[in-house]
Coordinates of C-alpha atoms in Angstrom, one line a residue:
M718 CA 0.0 -0.1 0.1
A719 CA 1.4 3.2 -0.7
R720 CA 2.0 5.4 2.0
Q721 CA 0.0 8.0 1.7
R722 CA -3.4 5.9 1.6
F723 CA -3.3 5.1 5.1
R724 CA -5.8 8.3 5.2
L725 CA -8.3 6.1 2.3
K726 CA -7.5 2.7 4.4
E727 CA -9.0 4.6 7.5
L728 CA -12.0 5.9 5.6
F729 CA -12.6 2.6 4.4
Q730 CA -16.3 1.0 4.8
K731 CA -17.5 4.7 6.1
E732 CA -19.7 6.9 5.0
P733 CA -18.6 9.1 1.4
Q734 CA -16.3 12.0 1.5
Y735 CA -15.4 14.9 -0.4
Y736 CA -12.4 14.8 -2.2
H737 CA -10.0 17.5 -4.5
A738 CA -7.8 16.5 -7.2
T739 CA -6.4 16.7 -10.4
F740 CA -7.4 15.7 -13.5
D741 CA -4.2 13.9 -15.9
H742 CA -5.5 11.9 -18.4
I743 CA -8.2 9.2 -19.7
T744 CA -6.9 5.9 -20.7
H745 CA -8.1 2.0 -21.2
K746 CA -7.7 -0.9 -18.5
I747 CA -9.3 -4.6 -19.3
N748 CA -11.1 -5.8 -16.7
A749 CA -11.7 -9.4 -15.6
Q750 CA -14.1 -9.7 -18.8
K751 CA -11.8 -8.9 -21.1
K752 CA -13.1 -5.8 -21.8
K753 CA -11.6 -2.3 -22.3
I754 CA -12.9 0.0 -19.3
P755 CA -12.5 3.6 -19.5
V756 CA -10.2 4.9 -16.2
V757 CA -9.5 8.4 -15.1
L758 CA -6.1 8.9 -13.9
L759 CA -6.2 11.7 -10.4
T760 CA -3.2 13.3 -8.6
D761 CA -3.0 15.0 -5.7
V762 CA -5.7 13.9 -4.1
Y763 CA -6.9 15.5 -0.6
L764 CA -9.9 15.5 1.9
V765 CA -12.0 18.8 1.8
N766 CA -15.2 19.8 2.8
D767 CA -19.0 20.3 0.3
L768 CA -17.4 23.2 -0.2
D769 CA -14.4 22.4 -1.4
K770 CA -12.6 24.1 1.7
K771 CA -9.4 21.8 2.6
I772 CA -9.5 19.4 6.0
R773 CA -6.5 19.9 7.5
L774 CA -4.4 17.1 8.6
V775 CA -2.6 16.8 11.9
N776 CA -1.5 12.9 12.1
S777 CA 2.6 12.4 12.1
N778 CA 2.8 10.6 9.4
D779 CA 0.5 12.4 6.8
F780 CA 1.7 13.4 3.7
K781 CA 3.0 16.5 1.8
D782 CA 3.5 17.3 -1.3
K783 CA 5.3 20.2 -2.7
K784 CA 3.0 22.7 -1.9
G785 CA 2.2 21.9 1.6
R786 CA -1.1 19.8 1.6
H787 CA -1.6 17.0 2.9
I788 CA -2.4 14.5 0.6
V789 CA -3.8 11.1 1.0
A790 CA -3.1 9.4 -2.8
D791 CA -0.4 11.2 -5.1
H792 CA -2.4 9.5 -7.5
L793 CA -5.3 7.2 -8.5
W794 CA -6.9 5.5 -11.1
V795 CA -10.9 5.6 -11.1
K796 CA -13.7 4.8 -13.2
L797 CA -14.9 7.0 -16.1
T798 CA -18.8 6.9 -14.9
K799 CA -22.1 8.4 -15.3
P800 CA -21.4 11.4 -13.1
W801 CA -18.7 12.7 -15.1
F802 CA -21.0 13.5 -18.3
S803 CA -22.7 16.1 -15.9
L804 CA -19.4 18.2 -16.5
P805 CA -20.2 21.5 -18.1
T806 CA -17.2 21.0 -20.2
Q807 CA -14.4 18.4 -21.3
L808 CA -11.5 18.3 -18.4
V809 CA -8.1 18.4 -20.0
P810 CA -4.6 17.8 -18.3
G811 CA -4.1 19.5 -15.2
D812 CA -7.7 20.7 -14.4
E813 CA -8.8 20.3 -11.2
I814 CA -12.3 19.4 -9.5
F815 CA -13.8 18.1 -6.3
F816 CA -16.1 15.3 -5.6
Q817 CA -17.9 12.8 -3.5
A818 CA -16.8 9.5 -3.2
S819 CA -16.3 5.8 -1.2
V820 CA -13.5 4.0 -0.8
E821 CA -12.6 0.9 -2.1
Q822 CA -10.2 -2.1 -2.0
Y823 CA -8.4 -4.0 -3.9
R824 CA -5.9 -7.4 -4.0
I825 CA -2.4 -6.3 -5.3
V826 CA 0.1 -8.3 -6.9
R827 CA 3.5 -6.9 -6.8
S828 CA 6.3 -9.6 -6.8
D829 CA 8.8 -6.8 -4.5
L830 CA 5.8 -7.2 -1.9
L831 CA 5.3 -11.4 -2.2
K832 CA 9.7 -11.2 -1.9
K833 CA 9.6 -9.4 1.4
R834 CA 6.9 -11.5 2.9
D835 CA 8.9 -14.7 1.1
D836 CA 12.4 -13.4 3.0
I837 CA 10.8 -12.5 6.2
W838 CA 9.4 -16.1 6.5
Q839 CA 12.4 -18.0 4.9
Q840 CA 14.5 -15.9 7.7
A841 CA 12.6 -17.0 10.8
V842 CA 12.6 -20.7 9.4
K843 CA 16.5 -20.4 9.0
E844 CA 16.6 -18.7 13.3
R845 CA 14.2 -21.5 14.4
D846 CA 16.2 -24.4 12.7
Q847 CA 19.1 -22.5 14.3
V848 CA 17.4 -22.7 17.8
Y849 CA 17.1 -26.3 18.0
K850 CA 20.8 -27.0 16.3
R851 CA 22.0 -24.5 19.8
W852 CA 19.7 -26.8 21.9
A853 CA 20.6 -30.0 20.2
K854 CA 24.2 -29.6 20.9
Y855 CA 23.8 -28.8 23.9
T856 CA 21.6 -31.9 24.9
E857 CA 24.5 -33.8 23.6
T858 CA 27.3 -32.7 25.1
H859 CA 25.6 -31.7 28.8
K860 CA 22.7 -33.8 31.0
R861 CA 20.1 -32.2 31.6
K862 CA 17.9 -32.0 34.6
N863 CA 15.2 -31.5 33.2
F864 CA 14.6 -33.1 29.2
Q865 CA 10.8 -32.4 29.3
L866 CA 11.2 -28.3 30.1
S867 CA 14.0 -27.8 28.2
L868 CA 12.0 -29.1 25.2
D869 CA 9.4 -27.4 25.7
K870 CA 11.1 -24.4 26.7
M871 CA 13.2 -24.8 23.0
K872 CA 9.7 -25.7 21.3
A873 CA 8.0 -22.7 22.6
K874 CA 10.7 -20.5 21.1
Q875 CA 10.7 -21.6 17.8
A876 CA 6.9 -21.2 17.8
A877 CA 7.6 -17.9 18.9
I878 CA 9.7 -16.8 16.2
L879 CA 7.7 -18.2 13.2
K880 CA 4.1 -16.0 15.1
Q881 CA 6.7 -13.0 14.9
A882 CA 7.3 -13.4 11.3
K883 CA 3.4 -14.4 10.3
Q884 CA 2.4 -11.1 12.4
E885 CA 5.3 -8.9 10.0
Q886 CA 3.5 -10.8 7.5
A887 CA 0.5 -9.3 7.6
Q888 CA 2.0 -5.9 8.0
I889 CA 2.9 -5.9 4.9
E890 CA -0.2 -5.9 3.1
L891 CA -0.9 -7.6 -0.1
V892 CA -4.3 -4.8 -0.7
D893 CA -4.5 -1.3 -1.8
Y894 CA -7.1 1.2 -1.5
S895 CA -8.9 3.8 -4.1
L896 CA -11.9 5.7 -4.9
N897 CA -15.1 4.5 -6.5
K898 CA -18.9 5.6 -7.0
L899 CA -17.7 9.2 -7.7
S900 CA -20.8 11.5 -7.7
K901 CA -21.6 15.1 -7.4
I902 CA -18.6 16.0 -9.8
K903 CA -17.8 20.1 -10.0
I904 CA -14.6 21.9 -11.5
A905 CA -12.3 23.9 -9.2
K906 CA -9.9 25.2 -11.8
L907 CA -9.8 24.9 -15.2
V908 CA -6.4 25.3 -17.2
N909 CA -6.1 28.3 -19.6
V910 CA -5.9 26.7 -23.1
P911 CA -4.5 27.5 -26.4
Q912 CA -7.5 29.8 -28.9
D913 CA -7.0 27.2 -31.0
F914 CA -7.9 23.9 -28.8
E915 CA -11.5 23.2 -28.3
R916 CA -12.5 21.2 -25.1
G917 CA -15.6 19.9 -26.0
N918 CA -19.1 18.7 -23.8
Y919 CA -19.1 15.2 -22.5
N920 CA -21.9 13.3 -24.1
Y921 CA -23.7 10.4 -22.2
N922 CA -25.4 9.0 -25.0
W923 CA -22.6 8.9 -27.0
Y924 CA -21.0 7.3 -24.7
K925 CA -24.5 4.7 -24.2
R926 CA -24.2 4.2 -28.0
Q927 CA -21.0 3.8 -29.5
G928 CA -19.0 2.0 -26.1
Y929 CA -15.1 1.9 -26.4
K930 CA -15.2 4.3 -29.7
Y931 CA -16.4 7.2 -27.8
S932 CA -14.5 7.1 -24.7
A933 CA -11.3 5.7 -26.9
W934 CA -12.1 9.6 -28.9
L935 CA -12.3 11.0 -24.9
A936 CA -9.1 9.9 -24.0
A937 CA -7.5 10.9 -27.1
H938 CA -8.7 14.5 -26.5
S939 CA -7.8 14.6 -22.8
M940 CA -4.3 14.0 -24.1
E941 CA -4.2 16.5 -27.4
L942 CA -3.4 19.3 -25.4
L943 CA 0.4 17.9 -24.4
K944 CA 1.2 17.9 -28.5
K945 CA 0.5 21.1 -28.7

């Protein structure tokens, strides 16, 4: 989990909150049904109230961006859903919006995190085996007054090592958090665009009729300004 997103983790399964974010661009991802789904990249996401006033966060772990804002995510991918089409104009990179949304949790599969978890376990197994070897070596050369008691203590120490490893593994979560069910999307700030660039409007009926063809055009159009 990205370290800025612990706030989203806290808001998971809670009431929807308001967020402010910067629009980057539209693209597509492939879902489980192998269908192309339009998604939006948002950056510099922070909490606000329903009037778009920034909510001050005071946790020592809160992450600050270059402007000193306590952001809950440096970037998020969200679905391009019906509420987007109610905006009065198409967005271009750098435009800012605020909206209401819920937090969703999703599983992640990252080789680096899996390796960290595996390394923790392998190290624990190594330490467990060393505990036994030390105990066995001492037992061979020394007469123990209470063999069973020493054996039980050794096994308890081994169990504690593995228990600690499992706890450390659990801290490396294979989940992350994002935003879902966006609603009440409003424009906070529009960047200036060249006179020869036409923003255009979103059209939900076109999207319903044309699907990917229309969302692909929106994706290309959202990036067109960067080429100028």
